[in-house]
Short mmCIF file of C-alpha atoms in Angstrom, two decimals:
data_model
loop_
_atom_site.label_atom_id
_atom_site.label_comp_id
_atom_site.label_asym_id
_atom_site.label_seq_id
_atom_site.Cartn_x
_atom_site.Cartn_y
_atom_site.Cartn_z
CA UNK A 951 -8.37 5.20 -29.05
CA UNK A 952 -10.65 2.28 -28.24
CA UNK A 953 -10.74 3.19 -24.54
CA UNK A 954 -11.44 6.85 -25.31
CA UNK A 955 -14.31 5.86 -27.60
CA UNK A 956 -15.66 3.49 -24.93
CA UNK A 957 -15.50 6.20 -22.22
CA UNK A 958 -17.13 8.74 -24.54
CA UNK A 959 -19.97 6.32 -25.37
CA UNK A 960 -20.37 5.42 -21.69
CA UNK A 961 -20.59 9.09 -20.71
CA UNK A 962 -23.15 9.75 -23.43
CA UNK A 963 -25.23 6.74 -22.32
CA UNK A 964 -25.10 7.80 -18.66
CA UNK A 965 -26.24 11.32 -19.52
CA UNK A 966 -29.09 9.99 -21.66
CA UNK A 967 -30.18 7.50 -19.00
CA UNK A 968 -30.05 10.18 -16.31
CA UNK A 969 -32.14 12.55 -18.42
CA UNK A 970 -34.74 10.02 -19.50
CA UNK A 971 -35.19 8.52 -16.05
CA UNK A 972 -35.66 11.97 -14.45
CA UNK A 973 -39.42 12.66 -14.56
CA UNK A 974 -38.75 16.39 -14.27
CA UNK A 975 -36.85 16.26 -17.57
CA UNK A 976 -39.36 17.35 -20.19
CA UNK A 977 -39.39 15.25 -23.31
CA UNK A 978 -40.93 16.80 -26.41
CA UNK A 979 -43.63 14.47 -27.72
CA UNK A 980 -45.40 14.67 -31.05
CA UNK A 981 -47.58 12.41 -33.14
CA UNK A 982 -45.25 10.04 -34.99
CA UNK A 983 -45.63 6.93 -37.11
CA UNK A 984 -43.85 3.97 -35.46
CA UNK A 985 -43.37 2.28 -38.84
CA UNK A 986 -41.20 5.23 -39.93
CA UNK A 987 -39.28 5.06 -36.65
CA UNK A 988 -38.53 1.37 -37.14
CA UNK A 989 -37.46 1.83 -40.76
CA UNK A 990 -35.11 4.63 -39.72
CA UNK A 991 -33.67 2.54 -36.87
CA UNK A 992 -32.92 -0.31 -39.29
CA UNK A 993 -31.43 2.12 -41.79
CA UNK A 994 -28.98 3.55 -39.22
CA UNK A 995 -27.67 0.03 -38.56
CA UNK A 996 -27.31 -1.14 -42.18
CA UNK A 997 -23.50 -1.05 -41.96
CA UNK A 998 -23.39 -3.26 -38.86
CA UNK A 999 -26.04 -5.58 -40.27
CA UNK A 1000 -24.07 -6.12 -43.48
CA UNK A 1001 -20.68 -6.35 -41.72
CA UNK A 1002 -21.89 -9.16 -39.44
CA UNK A 1003 -23.77 -10.88 -42.27
CA UNK A 1004 -27.23 -10.68 -40.68
CA UNK A 1005 -30.40 -11.02 -42.67
CA UNK A 1006 -33.24 -8.74 -41.59
CA UNK A 1007 -36.75 -10.01 -42.25
CA UNK A 1008 -39.21 -7.11 -42.08
CA UNK A 1009 -42.87 -7.83 -41.45
CA UNK A 1010 -43.88 -4.20 -41.41
CA UNK A 1011 -47.26 -3.31 -42.89
CA UNK A 1012 -47.90 -0.23 -45.01
CA UNK A 1013 -50.37 0.78 -42.31
CA UNK A 1014 -49.52 3.72 -40.06
CA UNK A 1015 -49.34 3.23 -36.30
CA UNK A 1016 -49.29 6.64 -34.65
CA UNK A 1017 -48.06 7.20 -31.10
CA UNK A 1018 -47.37 10.31 -29.05
CA UNK A 1019 -43.63 10.10 -28.73
CA UNK A 1020 -40.16 11.40 -29.24
CA UNK A 1021 -38.79 10.15 -32.55
CA UNK A 1022 -35.10 10.33 -31.57
CA UNK A 1023 -35.59 8.44 -28.32
CA UNK A 1024 -37.75 5.74 -29.88
CA UNK A 1025 -35.19 5.20 -32.65
CA UNK A 1026 -32.56 4.81 -29.93
CA UNK A 1027 -34.68 2.26 -28.03
CA UNK A 1028 -35.15 0.11 -31.12
CA UNK A 1029 -31.55 0.38 -32.32
CA UNK A 1030 -30.34 -0.70 -28.88
CA UNK A 1031 -32.23 -3.98 -29.18
CA UNK A 1032 -31.21 -4.63 -32.79
CA UNK A 1033 -27.57 -3.81 -31.95
CA UNK A 1034 -27.64 -6.30 -29.08
CA UNK A 1035 -28.92 -9.00 -31.42
CA UNK A 1036 -26.13 -8.21 -33.88
CA UNK A 1037 -23.41 -8.14 -31.20
CA UNK A 1038 -24.41 -10.94 -28.86
CA UNK A 1039 -26.95 -13.37 -30.33
CA UNK A 1040 -24.47 -15.35 -32.45
CA UNK A 1041 -27.32 -15.82 -34.90
CA UNK A 1042 -27.78 -14.94 -38.54
CA UNK A 1043 -31.26 -13.53 -38.76
CA UNK A 1044 -33.42 -10.87 -37.12
CA UNK A 1045 -37.18 -10.74 -37.69
CA UNK A 1046 -38.90 -7.42 -37.05
CA UNK A 1047 -42.69 -7.34 -36.87
CA UNK A 1048 -45.07 -4.47 -36.20
CA UNK A 1049 -48.75 -4.85 -35.35
CA UNK A 1050 -51.46 -3.40 -33.13
CA UNK A 1051 -53.05 -5.21 -30.22
CA UNK A 1052 -55.27 -4.00 -27.38
CA UNK A 1053 -54.74 -0.30 -28.15
CA UNK A 1054 -50.96 -0.60 -28.43
CA UNK A 1055 -48.49 -0.75 -31.26
CA UNK A 1056 -46.24 -3.75 -30.69
CA UNK A 1057 -42.78 -4.12 -32.13
CA UNK A 1058 -41.25 -7.59 -32.01
CA UNK A 1059 -37.51 -7.95 -32.61
CA UNK A 1060 -36.63 -11.64 -32.70
CA UNK A 1061 -33.24 -13.18 -33.38
CA UNK A 1062 -32.28 -16.77 -34.05
CA UNK A 1063 -29.28 -16.73 -31.72
CA UNK A 1064 -28.42 -18.41 -28.47
CA UNK A 1065 -31.15 -16.70 -26.45
CA UNK A 1066 -31.14 -15.58 -22.85
CA UNK A 1067 -31.61 -17.86 -19.84
CA UNK A 1068 -35.17 -17.37 -18.50
CA UNK A 1069 -33.91 -16.51 -15.02
CA UNK A 1070 -31.97 -13.55 -16.54
CA UNK A 1071 -34.87 -12.16 -18.61
CA UNK A 1072 -35.65 -9.35 -16.13
CA UNK A 1073 -32.08 -8.67 -15.03
CA UNK A 1074 -30.94 -7.72 -18.54
CA UNK A 1075 -32.92 -4.46 -18.26
CA UNK A 1076 -31.00 -3.36 -15.15
CA UNK A 1077 -28.28 -0.72 -15.36
CA UNK A 1078 -24.77 -2.06 -16.00
CA UNK A 1079 -26.00 -5.64 -16.28
CA UNK A 1080 -24.12 -7.74 -18.80
CA UNK A 1081 -25.07 -11.33 -19.47
CA UNK A 1082 -21.58 -12.32 -20.58
CA UNK A 1083 -19.25 -9.93 -18.81
CA UNK A 1084 -16.07 -10.87 -20.67
CA UNK A 1085 -17.39 -10.72 -24.20
CA UNK A 1086 -19.53 -7.61 -23.66
CA UNK A 1087 -16.51 -5.50 -22.77
CA UNK A 1088 -14.68 -6.71 -25.88
CA UNK A 1089 -17.70 -5.77 -28.03
CA UNK A 1090 -17.85 -2.32 -26.41
CA UNK A 1091 -20.94 -2.89 -24.28
CA UNK A 1092 -21.44 -0.96 -21.07
CA UNK A 1093 -24.55 -2.73 -19.83
CA UNK A 1094 -26.71 0.38 -20.30
CA UNK A 1095 -28.40 -0.20 -23.66
CA UNK A 1096 -31.40 -2.20 -22.46
CA UNK A 1097 -31.76 -0.04 -19.33
CA UNK A 1098 -31.95 3.00 -21.62
CA UNK A 1099 -34.48 1.21 -23.84
CA UNK A 1100 -36.63 0.36 -20.83
CA UNK A 1101 -36.59 3.95 -19.53
CA UNK A 1102 -37.44 5.37 -22.96
CA UNK A 1103 -40.32 2.96 -23.51
CA UNK A 1104 -41.72 3.53 -20.00
CA UNK A 1105 -41.55 7.32 -20.48
CA UNK A 1106 -43.79 6.72 -23.51
CA UNK A 1107 -46.31 4.89 -21.31
CA UNK A 1108 -45.27 1.51 -22.65
CA UNK A 1109 -43.41 -1.61 -21.66
CA UNK A 1110 -40.62 -3.81 -22.95
CA UNK A 1111 -39.89 -7.45 -22.18
CA UNK A 1112 -38.14 -10.45 -23.66
CA UNK A 1113 -39.48 -13.89 -24.49
CA UNK A 1114 -36.62 -16.30 -24.69
CA UNK A 1115 -35.85 -19.92 -25.29
CA UNK A 1116 -32.25 -20.51 -24.39
CA UNK A 1117 -30.28 -21.72 -27.41
CA UNK A 1118 -33.22 -20.79 -29.71
CA UNK A 1119 -33.12 -16.99 -29.72
CA UNK A 1120 -34.72 -14.01 -28.04
CA UNK A 1121 -37.87 -12.06 -28.90
CA UNK A 1122 -37.89 -8.50 -27.53
CA UNK A 1123 -41.33 -6.89 -27.53
CA UNK A 1124 -41.96 -3.16 -27.17
CA UNK A 1125 -45.55 -2.01 -26.50
CA UNK A 1126 -46.52 1.63 -26.76
CA UNK A 1127 -50.06 3.04 -26.57
CA UNK A 1128 -51.49 4.10 -29.90
CA UNK A 1129 -52.35 7.78 -30.27
CA UNK A 1130 -56.05 8.57 -30.33
#
């Protein structure tokens, strides 16, 4: 059953990645509030958050940050990062901040885990890349989550990167242009 679930998830991820990375694939965009997207992403992961004993610190203002985007895809991009923190960081806390800077809405997802070696900070966004190959397979990872996140964010005209201090945690930052 575990292998069937893994193959099903892998197939779904490959189809999504193929669709999102194909510029001819039309994505329906609308004006959406990123604060609502983030709250929904956190809500979908409440079970995993509680099961692993994580504490989520939200620094999300009541302000609205509108972007032209696809709600479903942006939720997926954010949940991918939060899920990775839950699965792999070996920490206890995730801080999520939202703010605007230079015409972008920025979402910072920082964990207090073991971090990512600086030399691997760009590689983790490549397809099928897994930092810890043995443990990732056990946890159900395919190495596509951050590649999907990167494609989704770039299709929204934005960028994603990670600031990391090995052994002190990782801070993933998503930047997406604010809607005019």
